[in-house]
Coordinates of N, CA, C and O in Angstrom, one line a residue:
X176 N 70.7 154.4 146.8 CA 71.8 155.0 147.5 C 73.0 154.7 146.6 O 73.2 153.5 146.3
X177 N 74.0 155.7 146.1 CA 75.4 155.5 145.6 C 76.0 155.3 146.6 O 75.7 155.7 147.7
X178 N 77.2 154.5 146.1 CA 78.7 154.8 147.1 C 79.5 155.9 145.8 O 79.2 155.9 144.6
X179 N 80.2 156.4 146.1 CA 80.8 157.1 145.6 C 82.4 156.0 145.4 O 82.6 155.1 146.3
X180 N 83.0 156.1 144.4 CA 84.1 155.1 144.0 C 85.6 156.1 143.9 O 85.5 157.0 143.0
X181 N 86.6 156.1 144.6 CA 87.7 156.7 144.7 C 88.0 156.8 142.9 O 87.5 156.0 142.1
X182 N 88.6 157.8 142.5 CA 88.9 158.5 141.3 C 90.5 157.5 141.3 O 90.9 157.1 142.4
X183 N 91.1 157.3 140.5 CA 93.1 157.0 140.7 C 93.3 158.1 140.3 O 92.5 158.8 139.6
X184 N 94.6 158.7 140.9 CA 95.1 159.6 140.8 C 95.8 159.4 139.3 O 95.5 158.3 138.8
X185 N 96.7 160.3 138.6 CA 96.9 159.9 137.0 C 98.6 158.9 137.5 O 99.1 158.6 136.4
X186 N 99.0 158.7 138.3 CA 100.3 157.6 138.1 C 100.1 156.4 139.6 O 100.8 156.0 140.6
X187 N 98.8 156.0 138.9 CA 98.0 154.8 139.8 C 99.1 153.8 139.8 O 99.8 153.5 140.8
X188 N 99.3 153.2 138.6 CA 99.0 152.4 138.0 C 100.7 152.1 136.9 O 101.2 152.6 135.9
X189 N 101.0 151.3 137.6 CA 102.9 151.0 136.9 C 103.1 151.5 135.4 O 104.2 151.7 135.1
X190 N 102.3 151.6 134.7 CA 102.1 152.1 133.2 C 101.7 153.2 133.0 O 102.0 153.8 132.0
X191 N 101.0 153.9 133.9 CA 100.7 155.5 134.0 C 101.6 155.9 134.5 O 101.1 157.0 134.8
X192 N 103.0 155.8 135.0 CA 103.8 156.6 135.3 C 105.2 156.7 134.7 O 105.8 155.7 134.5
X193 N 105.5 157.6 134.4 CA 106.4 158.2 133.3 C 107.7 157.2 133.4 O 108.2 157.2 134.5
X194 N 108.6 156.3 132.5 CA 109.9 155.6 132.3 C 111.1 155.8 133.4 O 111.9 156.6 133.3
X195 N 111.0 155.4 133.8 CA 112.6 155.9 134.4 C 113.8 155.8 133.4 O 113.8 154.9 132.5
X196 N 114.8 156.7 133.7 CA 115.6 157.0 132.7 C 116.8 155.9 132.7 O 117.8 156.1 132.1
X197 N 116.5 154.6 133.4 CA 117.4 153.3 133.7 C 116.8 152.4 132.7 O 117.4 151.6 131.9
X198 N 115.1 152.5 132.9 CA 114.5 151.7 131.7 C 114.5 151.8 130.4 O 114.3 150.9 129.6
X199 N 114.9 153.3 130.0 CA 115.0 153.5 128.4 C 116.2 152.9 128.3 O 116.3 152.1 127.3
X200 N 117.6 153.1 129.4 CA 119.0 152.6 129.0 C 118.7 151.6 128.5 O 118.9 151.3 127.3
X201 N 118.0 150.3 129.8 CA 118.2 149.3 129.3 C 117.1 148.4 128.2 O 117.0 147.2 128.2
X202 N 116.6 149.0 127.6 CA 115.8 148.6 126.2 C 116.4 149.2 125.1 O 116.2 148.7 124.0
X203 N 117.4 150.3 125.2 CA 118.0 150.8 124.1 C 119.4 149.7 124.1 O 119.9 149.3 123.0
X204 N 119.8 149.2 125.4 CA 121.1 148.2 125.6 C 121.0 146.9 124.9 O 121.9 146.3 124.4
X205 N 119.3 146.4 125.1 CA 118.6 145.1 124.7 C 118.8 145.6 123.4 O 119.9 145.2 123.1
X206 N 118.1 146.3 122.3 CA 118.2 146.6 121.5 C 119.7 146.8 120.6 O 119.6 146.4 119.5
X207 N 121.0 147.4 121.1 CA 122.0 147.5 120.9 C 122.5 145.7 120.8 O 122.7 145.3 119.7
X208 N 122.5 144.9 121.9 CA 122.8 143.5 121.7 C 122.1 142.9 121.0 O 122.6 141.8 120.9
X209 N 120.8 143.0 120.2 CA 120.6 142.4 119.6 C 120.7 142.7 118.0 O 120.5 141.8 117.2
X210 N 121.0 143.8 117.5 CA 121.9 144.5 116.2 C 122.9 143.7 116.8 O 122.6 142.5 116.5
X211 N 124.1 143.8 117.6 CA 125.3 142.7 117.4 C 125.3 141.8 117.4 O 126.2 141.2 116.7
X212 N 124.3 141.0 118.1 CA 124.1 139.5 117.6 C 123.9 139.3 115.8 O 124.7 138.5 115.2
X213 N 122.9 140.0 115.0 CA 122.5 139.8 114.6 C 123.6 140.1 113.3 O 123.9 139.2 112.5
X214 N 124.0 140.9 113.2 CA 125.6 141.2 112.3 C 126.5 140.3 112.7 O 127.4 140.5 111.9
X215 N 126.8 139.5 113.4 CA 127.3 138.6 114.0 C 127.1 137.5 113.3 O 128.0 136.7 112.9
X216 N 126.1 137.5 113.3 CA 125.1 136.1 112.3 C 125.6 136.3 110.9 O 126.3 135.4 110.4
X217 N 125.3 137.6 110.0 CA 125.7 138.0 108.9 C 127.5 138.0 108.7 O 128.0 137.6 107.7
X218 N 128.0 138.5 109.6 CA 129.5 138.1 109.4 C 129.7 136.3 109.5 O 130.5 135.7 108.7
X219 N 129.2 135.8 110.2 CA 129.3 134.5 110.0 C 129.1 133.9 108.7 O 130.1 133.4 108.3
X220 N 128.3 133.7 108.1 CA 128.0 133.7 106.6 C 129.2 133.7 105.9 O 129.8 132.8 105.3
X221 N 129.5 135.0 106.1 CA 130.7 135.4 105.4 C 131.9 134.5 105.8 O 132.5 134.2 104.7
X222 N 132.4 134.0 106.9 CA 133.3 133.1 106.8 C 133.2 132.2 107.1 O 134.2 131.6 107.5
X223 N 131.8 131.2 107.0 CA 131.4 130.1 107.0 C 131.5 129.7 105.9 O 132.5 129.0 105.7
X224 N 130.8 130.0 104.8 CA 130.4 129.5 103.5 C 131.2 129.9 102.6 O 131.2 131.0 102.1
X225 N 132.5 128.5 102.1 CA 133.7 128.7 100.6 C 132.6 129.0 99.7 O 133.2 128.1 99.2
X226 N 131.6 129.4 99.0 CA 131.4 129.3 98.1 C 130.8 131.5 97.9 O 130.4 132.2 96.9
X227 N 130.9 131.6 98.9 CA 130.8 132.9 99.1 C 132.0 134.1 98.8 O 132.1 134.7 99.8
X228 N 132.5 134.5 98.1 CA 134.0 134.3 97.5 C 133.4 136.2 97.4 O 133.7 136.6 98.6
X229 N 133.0 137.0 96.9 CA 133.1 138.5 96.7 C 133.0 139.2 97.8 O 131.8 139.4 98.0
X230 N 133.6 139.7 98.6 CA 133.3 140.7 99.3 C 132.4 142.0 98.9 O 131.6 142.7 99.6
X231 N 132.7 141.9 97.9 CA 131.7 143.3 97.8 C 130.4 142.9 97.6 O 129.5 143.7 97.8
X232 N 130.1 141.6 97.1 CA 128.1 141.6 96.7 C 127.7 140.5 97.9 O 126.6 139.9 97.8
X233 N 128.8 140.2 99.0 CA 128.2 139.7 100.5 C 126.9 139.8 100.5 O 126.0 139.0 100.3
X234 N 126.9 141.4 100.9 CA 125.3 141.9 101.3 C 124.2 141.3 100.3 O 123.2 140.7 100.7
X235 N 124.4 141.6 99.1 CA 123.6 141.1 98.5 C 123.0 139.6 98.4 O 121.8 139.3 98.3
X236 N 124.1 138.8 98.5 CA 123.9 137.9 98.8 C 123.7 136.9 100.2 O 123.3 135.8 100.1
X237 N 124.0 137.3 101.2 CA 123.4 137.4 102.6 C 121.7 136.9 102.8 O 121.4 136.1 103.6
X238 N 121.0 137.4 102.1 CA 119.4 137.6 102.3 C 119.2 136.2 101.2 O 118.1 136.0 100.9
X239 N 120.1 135.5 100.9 CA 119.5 134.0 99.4 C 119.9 132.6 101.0 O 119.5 131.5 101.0
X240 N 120.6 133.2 101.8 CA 120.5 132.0 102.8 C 120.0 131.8 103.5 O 119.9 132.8 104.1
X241 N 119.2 130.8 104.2 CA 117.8 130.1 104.5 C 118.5 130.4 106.2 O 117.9 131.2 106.9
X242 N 119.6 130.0 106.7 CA 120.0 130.3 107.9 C 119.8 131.7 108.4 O 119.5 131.8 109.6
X243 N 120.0 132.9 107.3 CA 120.0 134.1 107.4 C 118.6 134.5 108.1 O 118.5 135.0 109.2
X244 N 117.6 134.2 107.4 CA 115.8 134.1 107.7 C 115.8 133.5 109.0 O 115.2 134.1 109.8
X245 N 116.4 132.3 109.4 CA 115.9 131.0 110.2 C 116.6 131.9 111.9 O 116.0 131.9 113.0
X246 N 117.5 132.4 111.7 CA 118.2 133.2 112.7 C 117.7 134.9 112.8 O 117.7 135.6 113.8
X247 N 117.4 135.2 112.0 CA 116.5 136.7 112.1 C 115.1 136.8 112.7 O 114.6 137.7 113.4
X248 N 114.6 135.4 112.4 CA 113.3 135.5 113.1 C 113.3 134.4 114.6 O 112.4 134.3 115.4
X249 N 114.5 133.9 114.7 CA 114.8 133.4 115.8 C 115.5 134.2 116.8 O 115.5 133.8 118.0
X250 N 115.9 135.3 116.5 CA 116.3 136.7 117.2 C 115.4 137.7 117.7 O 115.5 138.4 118.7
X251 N 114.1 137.6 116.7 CA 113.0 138.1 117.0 C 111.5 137.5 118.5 O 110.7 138.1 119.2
X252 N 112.2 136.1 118.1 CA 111.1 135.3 118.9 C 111.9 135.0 120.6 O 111.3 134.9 121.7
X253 N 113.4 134.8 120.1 CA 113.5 134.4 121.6 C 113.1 135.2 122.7 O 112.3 134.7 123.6
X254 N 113.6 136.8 122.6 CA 113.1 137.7 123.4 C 111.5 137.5 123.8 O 111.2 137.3 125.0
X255 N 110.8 137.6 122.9 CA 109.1 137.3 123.3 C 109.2 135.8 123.8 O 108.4 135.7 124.7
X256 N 109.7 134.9 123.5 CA 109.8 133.8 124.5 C 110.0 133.7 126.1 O 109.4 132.9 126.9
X257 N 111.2 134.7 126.3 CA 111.8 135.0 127.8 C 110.7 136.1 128.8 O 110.6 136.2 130.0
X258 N 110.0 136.7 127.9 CA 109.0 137.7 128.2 C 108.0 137.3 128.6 O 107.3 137.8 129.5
X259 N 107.6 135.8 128.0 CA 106.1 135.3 128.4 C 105.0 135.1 127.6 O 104.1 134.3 127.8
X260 N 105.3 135.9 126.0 CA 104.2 136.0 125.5 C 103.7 135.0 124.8 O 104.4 134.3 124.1
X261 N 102.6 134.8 125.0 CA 102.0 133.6 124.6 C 102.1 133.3 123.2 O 102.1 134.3 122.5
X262 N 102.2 132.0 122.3 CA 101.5 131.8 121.1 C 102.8 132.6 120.0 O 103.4 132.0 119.1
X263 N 102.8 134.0 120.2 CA 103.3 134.6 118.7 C 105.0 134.0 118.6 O 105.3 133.8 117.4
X264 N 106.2 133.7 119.9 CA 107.3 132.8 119.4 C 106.8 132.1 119.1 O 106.2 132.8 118.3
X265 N 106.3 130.7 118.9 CA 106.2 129.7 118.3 C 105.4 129.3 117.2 O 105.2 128.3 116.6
X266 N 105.0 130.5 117.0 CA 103.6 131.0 115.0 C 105.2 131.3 114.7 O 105.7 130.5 113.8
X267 N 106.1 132.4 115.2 CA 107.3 132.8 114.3 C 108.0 131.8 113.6 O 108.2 131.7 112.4
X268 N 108.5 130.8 114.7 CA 109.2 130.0 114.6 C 108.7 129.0 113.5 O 109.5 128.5 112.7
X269 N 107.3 128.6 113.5 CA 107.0 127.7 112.7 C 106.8 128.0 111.0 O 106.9 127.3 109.9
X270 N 106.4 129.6 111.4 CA 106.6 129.7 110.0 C 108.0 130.0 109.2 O 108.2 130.1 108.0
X271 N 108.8 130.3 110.2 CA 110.6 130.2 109.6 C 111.3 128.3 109.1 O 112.3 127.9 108.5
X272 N 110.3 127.6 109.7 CA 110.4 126.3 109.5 C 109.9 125.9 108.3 O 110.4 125.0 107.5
X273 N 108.6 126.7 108.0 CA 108.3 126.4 106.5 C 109.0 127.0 105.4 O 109.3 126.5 104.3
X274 N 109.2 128.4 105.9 CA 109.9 128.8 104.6 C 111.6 128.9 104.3 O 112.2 129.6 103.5
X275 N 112.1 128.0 105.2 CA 113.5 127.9 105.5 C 113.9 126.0 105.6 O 114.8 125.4 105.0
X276 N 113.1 125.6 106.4 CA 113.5 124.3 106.4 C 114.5 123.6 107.7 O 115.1 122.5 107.9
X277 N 114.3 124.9 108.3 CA 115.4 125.4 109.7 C 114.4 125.2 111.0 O 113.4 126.0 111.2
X278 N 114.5 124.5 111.6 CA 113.2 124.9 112.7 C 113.8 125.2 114.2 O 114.0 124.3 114.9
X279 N 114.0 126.3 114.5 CA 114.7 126.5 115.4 C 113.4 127.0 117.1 O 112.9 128.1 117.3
X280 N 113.4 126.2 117.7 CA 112.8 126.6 119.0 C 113.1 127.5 119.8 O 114.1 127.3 120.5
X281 N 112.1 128.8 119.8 CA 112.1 130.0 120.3 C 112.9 129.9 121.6 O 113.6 130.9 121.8
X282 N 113.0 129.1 122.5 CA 113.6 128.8 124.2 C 115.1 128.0 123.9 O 115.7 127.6 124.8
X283 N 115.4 127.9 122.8 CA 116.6 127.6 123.1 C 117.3 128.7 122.9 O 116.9 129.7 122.4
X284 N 118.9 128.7 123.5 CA 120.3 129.2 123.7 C 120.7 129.6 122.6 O 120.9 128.6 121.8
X285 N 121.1 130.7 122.0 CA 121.8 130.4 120.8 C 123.2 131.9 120.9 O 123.1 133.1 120.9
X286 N 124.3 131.2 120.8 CA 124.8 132.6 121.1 C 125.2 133.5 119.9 O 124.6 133.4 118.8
X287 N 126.2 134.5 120.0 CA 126.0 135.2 118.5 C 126.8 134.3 117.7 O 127.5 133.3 118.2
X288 N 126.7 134.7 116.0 CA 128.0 134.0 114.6 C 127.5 133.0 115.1 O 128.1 132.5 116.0
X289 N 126.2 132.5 114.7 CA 126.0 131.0 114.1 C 125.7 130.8 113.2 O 124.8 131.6 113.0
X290 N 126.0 129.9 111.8 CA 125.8 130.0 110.6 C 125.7 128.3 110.7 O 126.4 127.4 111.3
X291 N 124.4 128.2 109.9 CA 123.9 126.7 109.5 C 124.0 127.0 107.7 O 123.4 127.6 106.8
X292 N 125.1 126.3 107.7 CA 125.0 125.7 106.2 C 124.8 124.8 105.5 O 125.7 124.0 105.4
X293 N 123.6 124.7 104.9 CA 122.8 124.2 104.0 C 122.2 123.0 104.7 O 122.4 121.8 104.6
X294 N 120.9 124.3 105.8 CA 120.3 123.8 106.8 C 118.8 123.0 106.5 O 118.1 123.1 107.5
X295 N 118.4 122.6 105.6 CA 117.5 121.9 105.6 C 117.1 120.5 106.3 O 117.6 119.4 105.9
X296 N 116.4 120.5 107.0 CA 116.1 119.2 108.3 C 116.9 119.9 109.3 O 116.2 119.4 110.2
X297 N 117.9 120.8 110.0 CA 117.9 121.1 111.2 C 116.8 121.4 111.9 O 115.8 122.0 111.5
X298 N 117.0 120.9 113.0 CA 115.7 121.4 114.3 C 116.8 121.8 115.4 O 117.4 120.8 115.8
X299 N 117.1 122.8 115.8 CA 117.7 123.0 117.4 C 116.4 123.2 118.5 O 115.9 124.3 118.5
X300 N 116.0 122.4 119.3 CA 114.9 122.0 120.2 C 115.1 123.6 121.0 O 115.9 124.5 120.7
X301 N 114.1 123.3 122.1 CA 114.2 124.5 123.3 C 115.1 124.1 124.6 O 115.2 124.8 125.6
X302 N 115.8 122.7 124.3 CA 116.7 122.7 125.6 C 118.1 123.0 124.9 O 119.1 123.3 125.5
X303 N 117.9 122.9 123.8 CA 119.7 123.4 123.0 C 120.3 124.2 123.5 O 119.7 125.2 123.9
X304 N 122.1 124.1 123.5 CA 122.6 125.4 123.9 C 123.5 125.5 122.5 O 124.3 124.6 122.3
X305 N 123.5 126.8 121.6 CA 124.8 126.6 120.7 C 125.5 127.9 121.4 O 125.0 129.0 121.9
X306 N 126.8 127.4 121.3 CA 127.4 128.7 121.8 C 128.1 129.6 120.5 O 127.9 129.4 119.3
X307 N 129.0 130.8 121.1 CA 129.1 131.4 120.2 C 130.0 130.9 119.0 O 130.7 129.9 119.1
X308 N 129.9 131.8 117.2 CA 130.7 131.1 116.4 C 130.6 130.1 115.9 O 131.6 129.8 115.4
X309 N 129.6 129.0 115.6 CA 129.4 128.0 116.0 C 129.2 128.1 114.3 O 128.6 129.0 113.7
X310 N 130.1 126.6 113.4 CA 129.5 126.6 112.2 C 129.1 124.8 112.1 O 129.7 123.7 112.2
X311 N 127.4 125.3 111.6 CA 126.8 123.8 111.7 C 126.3 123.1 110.2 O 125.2 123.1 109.7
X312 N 127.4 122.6 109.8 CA 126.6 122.1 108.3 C 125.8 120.6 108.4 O 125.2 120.2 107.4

């Protein structure tokens, strides 16, 4: 004898049913705050560090500081930290510790324009708060 098993209809199911147009706002808003943070960070550089002196080869030089990397992928990981996801914040984080010397924990605070200069041995833990602006040599 079968039982017969109810079919789902096609928007069963929280993921089968089409975005609402509040959810795109606010992932395009998350997305928007996180470009400002993150130019934030790169304007910091810029008026953190005397030895940074050209305006015009900034950019260029922007990507040779270890804080630049240490805060990019620390921008990347907090979000997947607050989210839940297991394991991949803290693979991020550790490998921004190796190749930076910066180790910054995915659950801490950090607000925008923070520039660590000449951050080798910083650790900011997961209970840290930096707030914004913040210049930490």
């Amino acid at each position: 004898m079968t039982i017969p098993l109810p079919i789902p209809s096609a928007a069963t199911h929280a993921t089968d049913a089409p975005a609402a147009a509040g959810d795109n706002l606010r992932s395009a808003g998350r997305a928007f705050a996180a470009a400002r943070f993150f130019l934030a960070d790169v304007r910091a550089i810029g008026r953190g560090d005397p030895a940074l002196h050209d305006r015009a080869l900034r950019l260029l030089e922007v990507p040779l500081y270890a804080s630049f990397w240490a805060l990019l992928v620390y921008r990347i990981a907090h979000p997947l930290e607050r989210l839940g996801v297991p394991q991949v914040p803290r693979l991020l984080s550790q490998v921004a510790r190796l190749l930076t010397g910066i180790e910054i924990h995915p659950g801490a605070e950090i607000g925008r324009g923070l520039f660590i200069d000449h951050g080798m041995g910083v650790v900011i833990g997961q209970t840290a708060i930096v707030g914004r602006d913040v210049l930490l040599f």
